[in-house]
Coordinates of C-alpha atoms and ligand atoms in Angstrom, one line a residue:
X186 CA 23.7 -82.5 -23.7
X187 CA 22.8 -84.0 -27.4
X188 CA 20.5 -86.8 -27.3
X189 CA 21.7 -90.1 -28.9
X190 CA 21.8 -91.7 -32.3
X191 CA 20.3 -95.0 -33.5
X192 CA 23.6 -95.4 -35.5
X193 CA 22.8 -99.1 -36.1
X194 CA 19.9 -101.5 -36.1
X195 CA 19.7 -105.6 -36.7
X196 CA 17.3 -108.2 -35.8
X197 CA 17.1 -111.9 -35.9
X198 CA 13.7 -114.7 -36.0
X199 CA 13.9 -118.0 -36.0
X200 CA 13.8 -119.5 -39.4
X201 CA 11.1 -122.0 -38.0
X202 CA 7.7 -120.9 -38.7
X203 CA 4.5 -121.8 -37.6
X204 CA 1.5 -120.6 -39.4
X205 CA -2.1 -120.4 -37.7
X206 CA -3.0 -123.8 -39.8
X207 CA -0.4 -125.0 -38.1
X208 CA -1.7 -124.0 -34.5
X209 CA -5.1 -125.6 -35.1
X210 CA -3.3 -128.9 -34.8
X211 CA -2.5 -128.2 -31.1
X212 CA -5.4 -126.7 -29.9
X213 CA -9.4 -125.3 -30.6
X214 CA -8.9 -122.6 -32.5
X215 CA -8.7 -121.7 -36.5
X216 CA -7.2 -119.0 -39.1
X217 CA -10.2 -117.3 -39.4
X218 CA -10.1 -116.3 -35.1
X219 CA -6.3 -115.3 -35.2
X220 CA -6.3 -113.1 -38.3
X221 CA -9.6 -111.0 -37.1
X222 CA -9.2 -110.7 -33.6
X223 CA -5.4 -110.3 -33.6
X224 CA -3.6 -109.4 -37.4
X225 CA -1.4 -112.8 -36.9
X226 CA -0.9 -114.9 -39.6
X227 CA 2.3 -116.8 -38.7
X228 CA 5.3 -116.5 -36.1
X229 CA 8.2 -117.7 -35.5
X230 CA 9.4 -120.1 -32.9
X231 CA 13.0 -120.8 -31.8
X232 CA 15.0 -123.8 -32.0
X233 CA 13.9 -125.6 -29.0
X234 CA 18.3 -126.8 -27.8
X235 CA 19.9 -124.2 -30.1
X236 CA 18.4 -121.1 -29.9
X237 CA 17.7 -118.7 -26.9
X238 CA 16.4 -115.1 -25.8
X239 CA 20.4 -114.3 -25.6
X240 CA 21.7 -115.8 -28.7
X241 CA 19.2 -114.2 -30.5
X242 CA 19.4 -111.0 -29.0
X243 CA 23.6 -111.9 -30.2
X244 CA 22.5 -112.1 -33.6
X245 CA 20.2 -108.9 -33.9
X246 CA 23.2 -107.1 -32.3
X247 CA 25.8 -108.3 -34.4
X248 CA 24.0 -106.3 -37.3
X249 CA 23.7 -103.5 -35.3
X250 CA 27.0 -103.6 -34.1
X251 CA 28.4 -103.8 -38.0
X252 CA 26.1 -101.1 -39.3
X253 CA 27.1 -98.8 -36.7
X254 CA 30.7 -99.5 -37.9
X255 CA 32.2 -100.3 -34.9
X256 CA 33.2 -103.6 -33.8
X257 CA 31.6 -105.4 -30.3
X258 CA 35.0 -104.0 -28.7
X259 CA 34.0 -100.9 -28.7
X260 CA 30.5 -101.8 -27.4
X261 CA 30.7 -99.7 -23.3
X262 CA 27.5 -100.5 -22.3
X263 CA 24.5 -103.2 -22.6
X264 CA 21.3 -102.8 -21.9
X265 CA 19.0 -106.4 -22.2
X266 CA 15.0 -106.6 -22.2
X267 CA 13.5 -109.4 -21.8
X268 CA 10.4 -111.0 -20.5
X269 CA 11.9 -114.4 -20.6
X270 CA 15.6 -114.2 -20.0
X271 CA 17.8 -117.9 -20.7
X272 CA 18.3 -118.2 -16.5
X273 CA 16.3 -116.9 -13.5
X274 CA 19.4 -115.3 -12.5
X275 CA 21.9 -113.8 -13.8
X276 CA 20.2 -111.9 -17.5
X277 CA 21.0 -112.2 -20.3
X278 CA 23.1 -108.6 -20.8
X279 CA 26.4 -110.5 -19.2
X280 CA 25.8 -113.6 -21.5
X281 CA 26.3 -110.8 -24.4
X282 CA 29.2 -109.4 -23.1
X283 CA 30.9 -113.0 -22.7
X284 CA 29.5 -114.2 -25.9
X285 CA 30.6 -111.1 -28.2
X286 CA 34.0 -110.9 -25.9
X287 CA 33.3 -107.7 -25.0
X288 CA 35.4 -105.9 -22.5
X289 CA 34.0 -105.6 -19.0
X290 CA 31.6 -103.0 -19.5
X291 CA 28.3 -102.3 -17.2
X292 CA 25.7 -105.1 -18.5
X293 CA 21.9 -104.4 -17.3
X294 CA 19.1 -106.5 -17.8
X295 CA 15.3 -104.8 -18.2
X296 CA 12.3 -106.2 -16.8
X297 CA 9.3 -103.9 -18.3
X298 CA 7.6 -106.7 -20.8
X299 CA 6.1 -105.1 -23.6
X300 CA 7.8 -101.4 -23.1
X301 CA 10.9 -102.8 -22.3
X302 CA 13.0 -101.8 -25.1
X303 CA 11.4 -98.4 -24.8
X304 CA 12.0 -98.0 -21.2
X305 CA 15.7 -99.9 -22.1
X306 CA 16.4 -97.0 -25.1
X307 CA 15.3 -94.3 -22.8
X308 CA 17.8 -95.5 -20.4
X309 CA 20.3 -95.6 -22.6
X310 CA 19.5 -92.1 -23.6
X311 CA 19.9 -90.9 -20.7
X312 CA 23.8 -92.2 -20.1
X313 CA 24.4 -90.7 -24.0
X314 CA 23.2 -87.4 -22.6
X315 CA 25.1 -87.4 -19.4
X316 CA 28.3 -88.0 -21.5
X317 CA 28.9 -91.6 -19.3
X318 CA 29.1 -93.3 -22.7
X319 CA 29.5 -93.3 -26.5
X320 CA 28.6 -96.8 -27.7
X321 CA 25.7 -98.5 -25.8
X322 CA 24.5 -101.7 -27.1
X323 CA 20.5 -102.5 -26.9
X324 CA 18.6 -105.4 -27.4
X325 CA 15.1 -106.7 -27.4
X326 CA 14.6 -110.4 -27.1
X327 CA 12.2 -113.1 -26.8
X328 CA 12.1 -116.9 -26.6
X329 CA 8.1 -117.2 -25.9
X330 CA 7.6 -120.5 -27.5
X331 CA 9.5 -122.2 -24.1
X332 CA 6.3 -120.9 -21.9
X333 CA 3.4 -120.9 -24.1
X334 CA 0.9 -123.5 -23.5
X335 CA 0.0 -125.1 -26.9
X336 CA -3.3 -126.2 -25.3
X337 CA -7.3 -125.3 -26.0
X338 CA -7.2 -123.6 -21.8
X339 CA -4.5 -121.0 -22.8
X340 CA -5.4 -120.4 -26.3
X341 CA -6.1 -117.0 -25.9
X342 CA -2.3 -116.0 -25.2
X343 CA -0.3 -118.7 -27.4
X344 CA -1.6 -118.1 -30.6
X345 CA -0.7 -113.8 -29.9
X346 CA 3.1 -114.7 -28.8
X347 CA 6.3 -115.2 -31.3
X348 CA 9.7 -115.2 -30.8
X349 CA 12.6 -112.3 -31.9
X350 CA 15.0 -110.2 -31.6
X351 CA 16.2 -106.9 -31.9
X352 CA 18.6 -104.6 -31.4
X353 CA 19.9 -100.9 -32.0
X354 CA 23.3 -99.1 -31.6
X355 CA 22.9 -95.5 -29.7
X356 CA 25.7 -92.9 -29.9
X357 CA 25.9 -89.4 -28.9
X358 CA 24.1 -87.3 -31.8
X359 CA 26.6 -85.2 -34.0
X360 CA 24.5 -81.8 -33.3
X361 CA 22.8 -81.6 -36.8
X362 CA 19.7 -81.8 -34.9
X363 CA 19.7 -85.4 -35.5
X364 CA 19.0 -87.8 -32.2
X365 CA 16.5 -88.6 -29.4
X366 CA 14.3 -85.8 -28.6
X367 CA 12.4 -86.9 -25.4
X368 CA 11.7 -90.3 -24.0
X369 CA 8.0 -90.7 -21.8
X370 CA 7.8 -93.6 -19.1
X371 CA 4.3 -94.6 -17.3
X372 CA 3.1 -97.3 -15.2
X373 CA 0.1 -98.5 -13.6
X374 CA 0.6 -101.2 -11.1
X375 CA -3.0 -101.7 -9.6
X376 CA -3.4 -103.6 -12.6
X377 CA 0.1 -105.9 -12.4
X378 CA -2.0 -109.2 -12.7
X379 CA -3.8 -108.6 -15.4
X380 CA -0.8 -109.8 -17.8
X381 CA 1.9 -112.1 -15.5
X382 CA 2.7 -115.2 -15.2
X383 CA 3.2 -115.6 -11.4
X384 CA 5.1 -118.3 -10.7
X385 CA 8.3 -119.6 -10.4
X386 CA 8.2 -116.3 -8.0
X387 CA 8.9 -115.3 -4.4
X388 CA 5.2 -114.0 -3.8
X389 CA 3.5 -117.2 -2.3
X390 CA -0.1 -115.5 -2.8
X391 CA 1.0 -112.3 -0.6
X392 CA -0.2 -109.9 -2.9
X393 CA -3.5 -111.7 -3.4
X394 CA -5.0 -114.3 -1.3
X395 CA -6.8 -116.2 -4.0
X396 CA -4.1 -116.5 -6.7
X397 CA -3.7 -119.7 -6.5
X398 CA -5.5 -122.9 -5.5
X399 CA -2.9 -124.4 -3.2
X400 CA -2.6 -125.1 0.3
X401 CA -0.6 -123.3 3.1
X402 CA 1.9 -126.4 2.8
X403 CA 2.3 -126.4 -0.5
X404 CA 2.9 -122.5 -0.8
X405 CA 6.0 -122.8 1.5
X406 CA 7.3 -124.7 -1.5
X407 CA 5.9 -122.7 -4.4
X408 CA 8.8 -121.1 -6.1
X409 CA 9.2 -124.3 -8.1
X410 CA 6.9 -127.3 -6.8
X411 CA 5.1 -130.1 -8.5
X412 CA 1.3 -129.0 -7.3
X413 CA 2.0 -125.7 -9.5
X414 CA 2.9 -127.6 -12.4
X415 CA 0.1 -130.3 -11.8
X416 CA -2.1 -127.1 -11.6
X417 CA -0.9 -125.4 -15.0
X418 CA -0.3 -122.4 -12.6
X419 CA 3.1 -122.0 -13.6
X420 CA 1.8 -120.3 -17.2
X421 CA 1.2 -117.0 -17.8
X422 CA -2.4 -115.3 -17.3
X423 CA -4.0 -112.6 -19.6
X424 CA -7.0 -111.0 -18.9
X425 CA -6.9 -109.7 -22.7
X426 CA -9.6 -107.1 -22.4
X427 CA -8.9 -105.4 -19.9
X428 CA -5.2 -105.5 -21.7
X429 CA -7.1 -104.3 -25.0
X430 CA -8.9 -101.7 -22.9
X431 CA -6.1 -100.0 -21.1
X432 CA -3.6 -100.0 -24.4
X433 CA -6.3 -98.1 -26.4
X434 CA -5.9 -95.4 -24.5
X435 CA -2.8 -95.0 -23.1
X436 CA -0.6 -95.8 -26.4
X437 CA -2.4 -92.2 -28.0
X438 CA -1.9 -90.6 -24.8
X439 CA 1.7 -91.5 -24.5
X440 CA 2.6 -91.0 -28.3
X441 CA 0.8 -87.1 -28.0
X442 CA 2.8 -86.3 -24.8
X443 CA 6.2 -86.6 -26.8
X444 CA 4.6 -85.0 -30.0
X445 CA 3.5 -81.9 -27.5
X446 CA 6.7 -82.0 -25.3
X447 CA 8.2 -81.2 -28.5
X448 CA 5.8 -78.7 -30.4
X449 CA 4.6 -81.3 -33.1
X450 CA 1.2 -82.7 -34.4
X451 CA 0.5 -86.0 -35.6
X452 CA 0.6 -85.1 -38.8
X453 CA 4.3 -84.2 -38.5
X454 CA 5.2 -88.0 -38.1
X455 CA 7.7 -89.8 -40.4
X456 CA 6.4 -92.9 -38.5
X457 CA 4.7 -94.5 -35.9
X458 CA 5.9 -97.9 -34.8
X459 CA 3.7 -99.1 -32.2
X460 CA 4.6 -102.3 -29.8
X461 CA 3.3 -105.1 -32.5
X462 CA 0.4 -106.2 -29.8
X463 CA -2.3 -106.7 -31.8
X464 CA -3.3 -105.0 -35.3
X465 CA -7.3 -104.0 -33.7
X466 CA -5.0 -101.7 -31.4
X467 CA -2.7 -100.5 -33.9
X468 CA -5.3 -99.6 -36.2
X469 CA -7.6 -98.1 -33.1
X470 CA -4.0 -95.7 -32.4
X471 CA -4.0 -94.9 -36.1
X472 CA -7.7 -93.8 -36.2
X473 CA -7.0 -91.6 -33.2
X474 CA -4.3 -90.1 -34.3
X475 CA -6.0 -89.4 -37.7
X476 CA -2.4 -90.9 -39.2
X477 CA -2.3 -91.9 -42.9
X478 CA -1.3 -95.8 -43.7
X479 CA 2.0 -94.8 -44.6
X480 CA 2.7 -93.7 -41.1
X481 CA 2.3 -96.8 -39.0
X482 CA 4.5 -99.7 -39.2
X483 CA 2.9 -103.0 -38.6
X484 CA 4.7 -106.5 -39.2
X485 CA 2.1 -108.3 -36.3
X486 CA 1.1 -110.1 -39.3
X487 CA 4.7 -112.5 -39.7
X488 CA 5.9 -113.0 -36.3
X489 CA 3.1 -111.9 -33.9
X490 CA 3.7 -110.2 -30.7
X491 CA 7.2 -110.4 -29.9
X492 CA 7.1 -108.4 -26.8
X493 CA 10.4 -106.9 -26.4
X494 CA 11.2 -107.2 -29.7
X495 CA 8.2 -106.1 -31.2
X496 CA 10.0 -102.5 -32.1
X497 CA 13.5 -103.0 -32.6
X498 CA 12.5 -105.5 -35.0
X499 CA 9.7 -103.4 -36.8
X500 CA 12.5 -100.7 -36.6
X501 CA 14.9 -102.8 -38.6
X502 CA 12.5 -103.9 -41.3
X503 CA 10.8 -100.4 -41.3
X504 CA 14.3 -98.5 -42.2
X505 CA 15.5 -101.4 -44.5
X506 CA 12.5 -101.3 -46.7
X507 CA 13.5 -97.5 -46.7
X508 CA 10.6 -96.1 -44.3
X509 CA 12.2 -94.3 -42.4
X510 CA 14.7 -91.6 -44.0
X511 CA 17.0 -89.2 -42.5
X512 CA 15.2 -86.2 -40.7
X513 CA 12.6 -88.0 -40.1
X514 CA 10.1 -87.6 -37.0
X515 CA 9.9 -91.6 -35.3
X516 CA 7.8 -92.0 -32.6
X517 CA 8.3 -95.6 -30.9
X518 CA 5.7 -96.4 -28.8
X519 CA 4.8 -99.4 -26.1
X520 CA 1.9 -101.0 -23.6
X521 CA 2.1 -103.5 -21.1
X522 CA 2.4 -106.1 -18.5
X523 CA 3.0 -104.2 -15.5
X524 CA 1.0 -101.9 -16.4
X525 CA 3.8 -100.1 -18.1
X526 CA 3.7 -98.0 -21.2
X527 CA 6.3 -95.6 -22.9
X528 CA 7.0 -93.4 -26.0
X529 CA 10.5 -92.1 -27.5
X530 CA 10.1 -89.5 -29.9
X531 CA 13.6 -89.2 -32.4
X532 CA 14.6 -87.0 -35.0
X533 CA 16.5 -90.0 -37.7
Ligands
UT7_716 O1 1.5 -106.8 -25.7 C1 0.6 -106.6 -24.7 C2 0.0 -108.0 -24.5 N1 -1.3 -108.3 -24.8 C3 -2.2 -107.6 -25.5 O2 -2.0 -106.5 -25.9 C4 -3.5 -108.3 -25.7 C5 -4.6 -107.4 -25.8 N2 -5.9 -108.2 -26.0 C6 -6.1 -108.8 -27.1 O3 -5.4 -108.7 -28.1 C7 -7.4 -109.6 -27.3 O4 -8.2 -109.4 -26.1 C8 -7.2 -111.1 -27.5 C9 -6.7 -111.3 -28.9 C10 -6.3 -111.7 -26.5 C11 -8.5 -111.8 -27.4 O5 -9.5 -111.2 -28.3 P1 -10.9 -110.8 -27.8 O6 -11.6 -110.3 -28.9 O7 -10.8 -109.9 -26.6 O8 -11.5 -112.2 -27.4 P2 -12.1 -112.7 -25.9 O9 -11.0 -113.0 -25.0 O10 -13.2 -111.8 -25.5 O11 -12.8 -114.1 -26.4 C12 -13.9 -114.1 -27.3 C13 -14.2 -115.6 -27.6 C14 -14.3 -116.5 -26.4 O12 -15.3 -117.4 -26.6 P3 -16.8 -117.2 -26.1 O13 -16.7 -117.2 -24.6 O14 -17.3 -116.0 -26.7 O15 -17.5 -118.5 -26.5 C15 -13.0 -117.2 -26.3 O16 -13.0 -118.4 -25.6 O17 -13.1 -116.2 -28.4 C16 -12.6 -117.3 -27.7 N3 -11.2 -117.5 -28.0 C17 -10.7 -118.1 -29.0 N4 -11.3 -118.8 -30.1 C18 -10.5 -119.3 -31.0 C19 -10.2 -117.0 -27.3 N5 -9.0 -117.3 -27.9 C20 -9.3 -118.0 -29.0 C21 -8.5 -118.6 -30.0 N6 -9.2 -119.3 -31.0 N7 -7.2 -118.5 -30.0

């Protein structure tokens, strides 16, 4: 069967942005650290009351939805990925389909971090292929800024982190050789806490003994207790080498296997849009891959690392500043917390 179509694609920040300047005023750290170690010169941060992962994952999909030229009725299926979804339980997919009045199609929610909306198109793909539907709906979306620490002890992950959202349209190709070509899903979970944030969470130091400093009484209550806030352990962790180390090499490993599943070079590439995770690794990638300027798309620079939203957004930007043309090769590409990494290789 055909592979799909991106037959729409929308995004949506926050119109509140927050420059590294203004960073400096809430912790130890300056302009000069952010823009050489990361790329990041500003992000955005959503409206503390009035914005969330799933409105703005609403907003990047109403674009999508009109530029497909179909309406949010027609919409059969929605696929969600999100690191840090508006409840605990249930995601955000069925606050879409309520928001957008959608009929009541399947709604699934995606838990892969920073490969998430590759892991969710590939998904996607696959239900295109098998003919099970003809307008899936998915988004990308992050509202970081609720669980960052704006302190000097976590300054090495809040200053990476912005908020986003993206989204695409898929539809079943129309044979013209147009479409998804293969889709490439990895993951490595001996390393699952280098990049987590562990608690609220079920796992009351079962997986590791010394993951937190609390006491046999005060893990039976972990899930949501005040020791874990008193302790700050209820932030996320990074260890950001070892993050930096690992994404080196798998994002060129995982961007050839789709160029050699499908009998083409580097060189062939229309464009690469990496997962917008830091611009030392997108240029590393770049290097590798012995790709020219003009076939990487980075944004890192305006909204930071966006996790799930990190593509779908540089999609939508890429292709409305006329990157990306029909017949294009487009090679999306992710690495993350899990570890989980992912390519999807499209003719556009
Ligand atoms: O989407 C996937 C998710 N994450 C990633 O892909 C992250 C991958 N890793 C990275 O991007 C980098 O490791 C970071 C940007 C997170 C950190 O850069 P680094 O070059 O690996 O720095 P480092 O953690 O080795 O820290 C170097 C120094 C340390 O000071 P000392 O010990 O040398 O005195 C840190 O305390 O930089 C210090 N530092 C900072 N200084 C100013 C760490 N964060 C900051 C900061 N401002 N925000």
């Amino acid at each position: 069967m055909p592979g799909s179509i991106i037959a729409g694609v929308g995004m949506y920040v926050p119109e509140n942005i927050y420059t590294n300047n203004d960073l400096t005023k809430l912790m130890d750290t300056s302009d000069e650290w952010i823009q050489e170690r990361t790329g990041i010169k500003e992000r955005r941060f959503a409206h503390r009351t009035n914005e969330t992962t799933a409105t703005m994952g609403i907003e990047a999909a109403k674009m999508a939805i009109e530029r497909a030229g179909i309406t949010a009725q027609d919409i059969d299926f929605i696929i969600f990925a999100t690191l840090s979804p508006d409840y605990y339980f249930p995601g955000c997919a069925v606050l879409v389909q309520r928001a957008m009045k959608m009929k009541e199609v399947g709604a699934l929610d995606v838990r892969n971090q920073c490969s998430g909306f590759v892991y969710a198109l590939s998904v996607g793909d696959q239900f295109i292929r098998s003919g099970m539907y003809k307008n899936i709906l998915v988004i990308g979306s992050e509202k970081h800024s609720f669980v960052l620490d704006f302190n000097t002890r976590s300054r090495h992950i809040s200053v990476i982190f912005g908020d986003g959202a993206g989204a695409v349209v898929l539809q079943p190709s129309k044979d013209d050789g147009s479409g998804m070509l293969s889709t490439h899903l990895h993951s490595d979970g001996n390393d699952a806490e280098m990049l987590a944030m562990y608690n609220p969470g079920s796992h009351a130091n079962y997986w590791h003994k010394d993951l937190a400093d609390f006491d046999d009484a005060e893990l039976g209550e972990m899930f949501e207790s005040h020791a874990m806030i008193d302790k700050y352990q209820n932030l996320p962790v990074m260890d950001g080498q070892a993050v930096f180390k690992k994404a080196v090499l798998k994002f060129p490993e995982v961007i050839m296997e789709a160029l050699n599943k499908n009998g083409y070079q580097p060189s062939d590439l229309g464009l690469l849009i990496p997962h917008q995770a830091n611009i030392r690794i997108s240029r590393y990638v770049q290097q590798k891959l012995r790709l020219r300027d003009d076939q990487v798309y980075n944004n890192i620079q305006k909204y930071g690392n966006t996790t799930a939203a990190s593509i779908p957004i540089a999609l939508c930007e890429a292709w409305q500043d006329g990157r990306i043309k029909k017949g294009d090769l487009v090679c999306m590409a992710a690495f993350g917390s899990g570890f989980t990494w992912a390519s999807a290789l499209m003719k556009w």
